[in-house]
XYZ file of C-alpha atoms in Angstrom:
204
model
C 0.000 0.000 0.000
C 1.491 3.349 -1.064
C 1.321 6.180 1.441
C -0.353 9.444 0.464
C 0.066 13.001 1.681
C -2.603 15.707 1.562
C -2.375 18.356 -1.152
C -2.253 21.927 0.152
C -4.003 24.494 -2.058
C -1.745 27.557 -2.173
C -1.122 30.465 -4.493
C 1.472 30.298 -7.259
C 3.246 33.140 -5.413
C 4.585 30.422 -3.081
C 6.920 29.451 -5.941
C 8.576 32.731 -6.860
C 12.247 33.643 -7.334
C 12.008 36.453 -4.782
C 14.199 38.817 -6.773
C 16.851 36.239 -7.593
C 17.888 35.502 -11.188
C 19.925 32.807 -12.897
C 22.948 35.059 -12.437
C 22.814 34.307 -8.701
C 23.542 30.649 -9.514
C 25.773 31.082 -12.563
C 29.462 31.025 -13.410
C 30.239 33.538 -16.157
C 31.940 31.217 -18.655
C 30.033 32.144 -21.836
C 28.384 28.715 -21.789
C 31.598 26.719 -22.253
C 30.621 24.231 -19.522
C 27.796 22.902 -21.689
C 30.337 21.573 -24.206
C 31.583 18.976 -21.716
C 30.256 15.492 -21.006
C 30.476 14.099 -17.501
C 29.379 10.547 -16.527
C 26.708 11.872 -14.158
C 24.004 9.487 -15.387
C 24.145 6.088 -13.720
C 25.846 3.030 -15.139
C 24.134 1.302 -18.040
C 22.887 4.519 -19.632
C 24.527 6.126 -22.645
C 24.532 9.857 -21.958
C 24.835 12.295 -24.830
C 25.432 16.008 -24.832
C 22.203 17.970 -24.934
C 21.544 20.567 -27.587
C 22.281 24.197 -26.715
C 19.636 26.500 -28.172
C 20.828 29.859 -26.849
C 23.353 31.331 -24.437
C 22.103 34.381 -22.536
C 25.174 35.880 -20.891
C 23.265 38.872 -19.560
C 20.612 36.641 -18.033
C 23.146 34.123 -16.712
C 21.575 31.057 -18.316
C 21.618 28.728 -21.295
C 18.503 27.336 -22.932
C 18.914 23.584 -23.426
C 16.853 21.185 -25.526
C 16.426 17.591 -24.309
C 15.496 15.931 -27.587
C 14.754 12.538 -26.023
C 11.861 13.975 -23.993
C 11.043 16.972 -26.244
C 11.559 19.478 -23.451
C 13.442 22.766 -23.182
C 14.882 24.066 -19.922
C 17.040 26.980 -18.826
C 20.093 26.291 -16.663
C 22.598 28.593 -14.977
C 25.825 29.178 -16.867
C 28.582 26.955 -15.480
C 26.311 23.900 -15.308
C 26.443 20.841 -17.543
C 23.586 19.131 -19.367
C 23.177 15.718 -20.929
C 20.495 13.128 -21.573
C 19.796 9.484 -22.219
C 16.791 7.860 -23.858
C 14.364 8.660 -21.043
C 15.504 11.755 -19.143
C 17.437 14.990 -19.186
C 20.035 15.807 -16.539
C 21.580 19.078 -15.410
C 24.051 19.734 -12.611
C 26.287 22.416 -11.184
C 30.073 22.282 -11.431
C 30.393 20.837 -7.908
C 27.413 18.504 -8.514
C 25.673 19.614 -5.314
C 22.797 21.074 -7.339
C 21.234 18.433 -9.597
C 18.209 18.503 -11.872
C 16.334 15.702 -13.641
C 13.484 15.955 -16.141
C 11.300 12.984 -17.126
C 8.082 12.203 -18.958
C 5.520 10.565 -16.668
C 2.742 8.139 -17.589
C 0.481 8.363 -14.559
C -1.474 5.207 -15.415
C 1.796 3.254 -15.654
C 2.756 4.641 -12.225
C -0.518 3.289 -10.845
C -2.131 6.672 -10.155
C -5.034 8.511 -11.755
C -3.535 11.935 -12.452
C -0.888 14.497 -11.453
C -2.531 15.279 -8.116
C -2.743 11.616 -7.170
C 0.890 11.149 -8.240
C 2.082 14.102 -6.142
C 0.200 12.980 -3.053
C 1.326 9.369 -3.409
C 4.981 10.177 -4.017
C 5.114 12.662 -1.148
C 3.648 10.146 1.261
C 5.814 7.281 0.030
C 9.133 9.149 0.235
C 8.282 10.444 3.694
C 7.485 6.913 4.834
C 10.625 5.389 3.318
C 13.207 8.058 4.168
C 13.447 8.119 7.944
C 13.502 11.640 9.349
C 12.438 13.296 6.093
C 9.372 15.498 5.680
C 7.306 16.062 2.548
C 4.597 18.510 1.563
C 2.715 18.635 -1.729
C 1.218 21.925 -2.932
C -1.121 22.666 -5.812
C -0.022 25.774 -7.720
C -2.290 28.251 -9.445
C -1.503 26.960 -12.952
C -2.566 23.404 -12.076
C 0.922 22.000 -11.557
C 2.062 20.509 -8.271
C 5.128 21.169 -6.152
C 6.440 18.608 -3.677
C 9.035 19.794 -1.161
C 11.089 17.144 0.645
C 13.187 18.219 3.611
C 15.998 16.407 5.459
C 16.402 13.667 2.847
C 19.487 11.460 3.438
C 21.986 11.942 0.602
C 25.525 11.085 -0.378
C 27.419 12.482 2.582
C 24.947 15.294 3.282
C 21.318 15.916 4.076
C 19.403 17.133 1.031
C 16.325 19.131 0.106
C 14.504 17.937 -3.002
C 11.822 19.667 -5.050
C 9.509 17.897 -7.495
C 7.491 19.897 -10.012
C 4.727 17.774 -11.566
C 3.234 19.319 -14.712
C 0.147 17.615 -16.205
C -0.336 17.622 -19.962
C -3.133 20.023 -20.968
C -6.193 18.046 -22.023
C -4.559 14.688 -21.245
C -4.423 14.249 -17.466
C -2.890 10.762 -17.736
C 0.414 12.249 -18.944
C 2.840 14.807 -17.574
C 6.388 15.941 -16.981
C 8.358 15.692 -13.745
C 11.204 18.084 -12.974
C 13.278 17.266 -9.877
C 15.845 19.569 -8.273
C 18.067 18.422 -5.412
C 20.214 20.779 -3.305
C 21.965 20.676 0.089
C 19.470 21.087 2.925
C 21.323 24.221 4.010
C 20.414 25.763 0.617
C 16.703 24.948 0.725
C 15.562 28.565 0.351
C 17.931 29.202 -2.570
C 16.893 25.920 -4.113
C 13.221 26.829 -3.961
C 13.940 30.115 -5.739
C 15.966 28.309 -8.396
C 13.064 25.923 -8.940
C 10.843 28.958 -9.488
C 13.249 30.191 -12.177
C 13.377 26.753 -13.806
C 9.585 26.541 -13.830
C 9.229 29.954 -15.446
C 11.345 28.913 -18.450
C 10.255 25.292 -18.790
C 8.886 24.509 -22.271
C 7.368 21.109 -23.102
C 6.575 19.936 -26.624
C 3.481 17.911 -25.862
């Protein structure tokens, strides 16, 4: 039996950058970091370099296209981006900030829609990760944000944010964007997730 967590109905203002921009997370390298491949994806996968659409030096970000999942994201300059057949990956130079983007088939996951998925995943992770806390929020645009606190990680406690975006007109499908950061950076991480959400583009 999968655990579920209640969905809190809150305003989209809860996910706002609060005056921060991608420049606050960037390294001014003119986008050179995106020309490197790093074996960040787990063993067995065949990562490839993701396609760079634009470099915005003034804005501090690069727009990246994950062809395998037909999704465009913006990432801070100084990060790296790559993909395999099922997901896109982005990470900072020190790898303490990590982002994943997937397509989600809610029926395959055993849930009815994005809301059910968010509630189920929040409850399950909280039950499985001792000491962690999870809260799922419904945003004004119909997407869902799950915030996990005090999640055990590789040598440090982590904060993780899941953004679940349902496909318009087809509630059985969606996109999941996950951002993990050190627990000490939870407030910065939430603001970065707001920036990522603002520039997320999905080719449905």
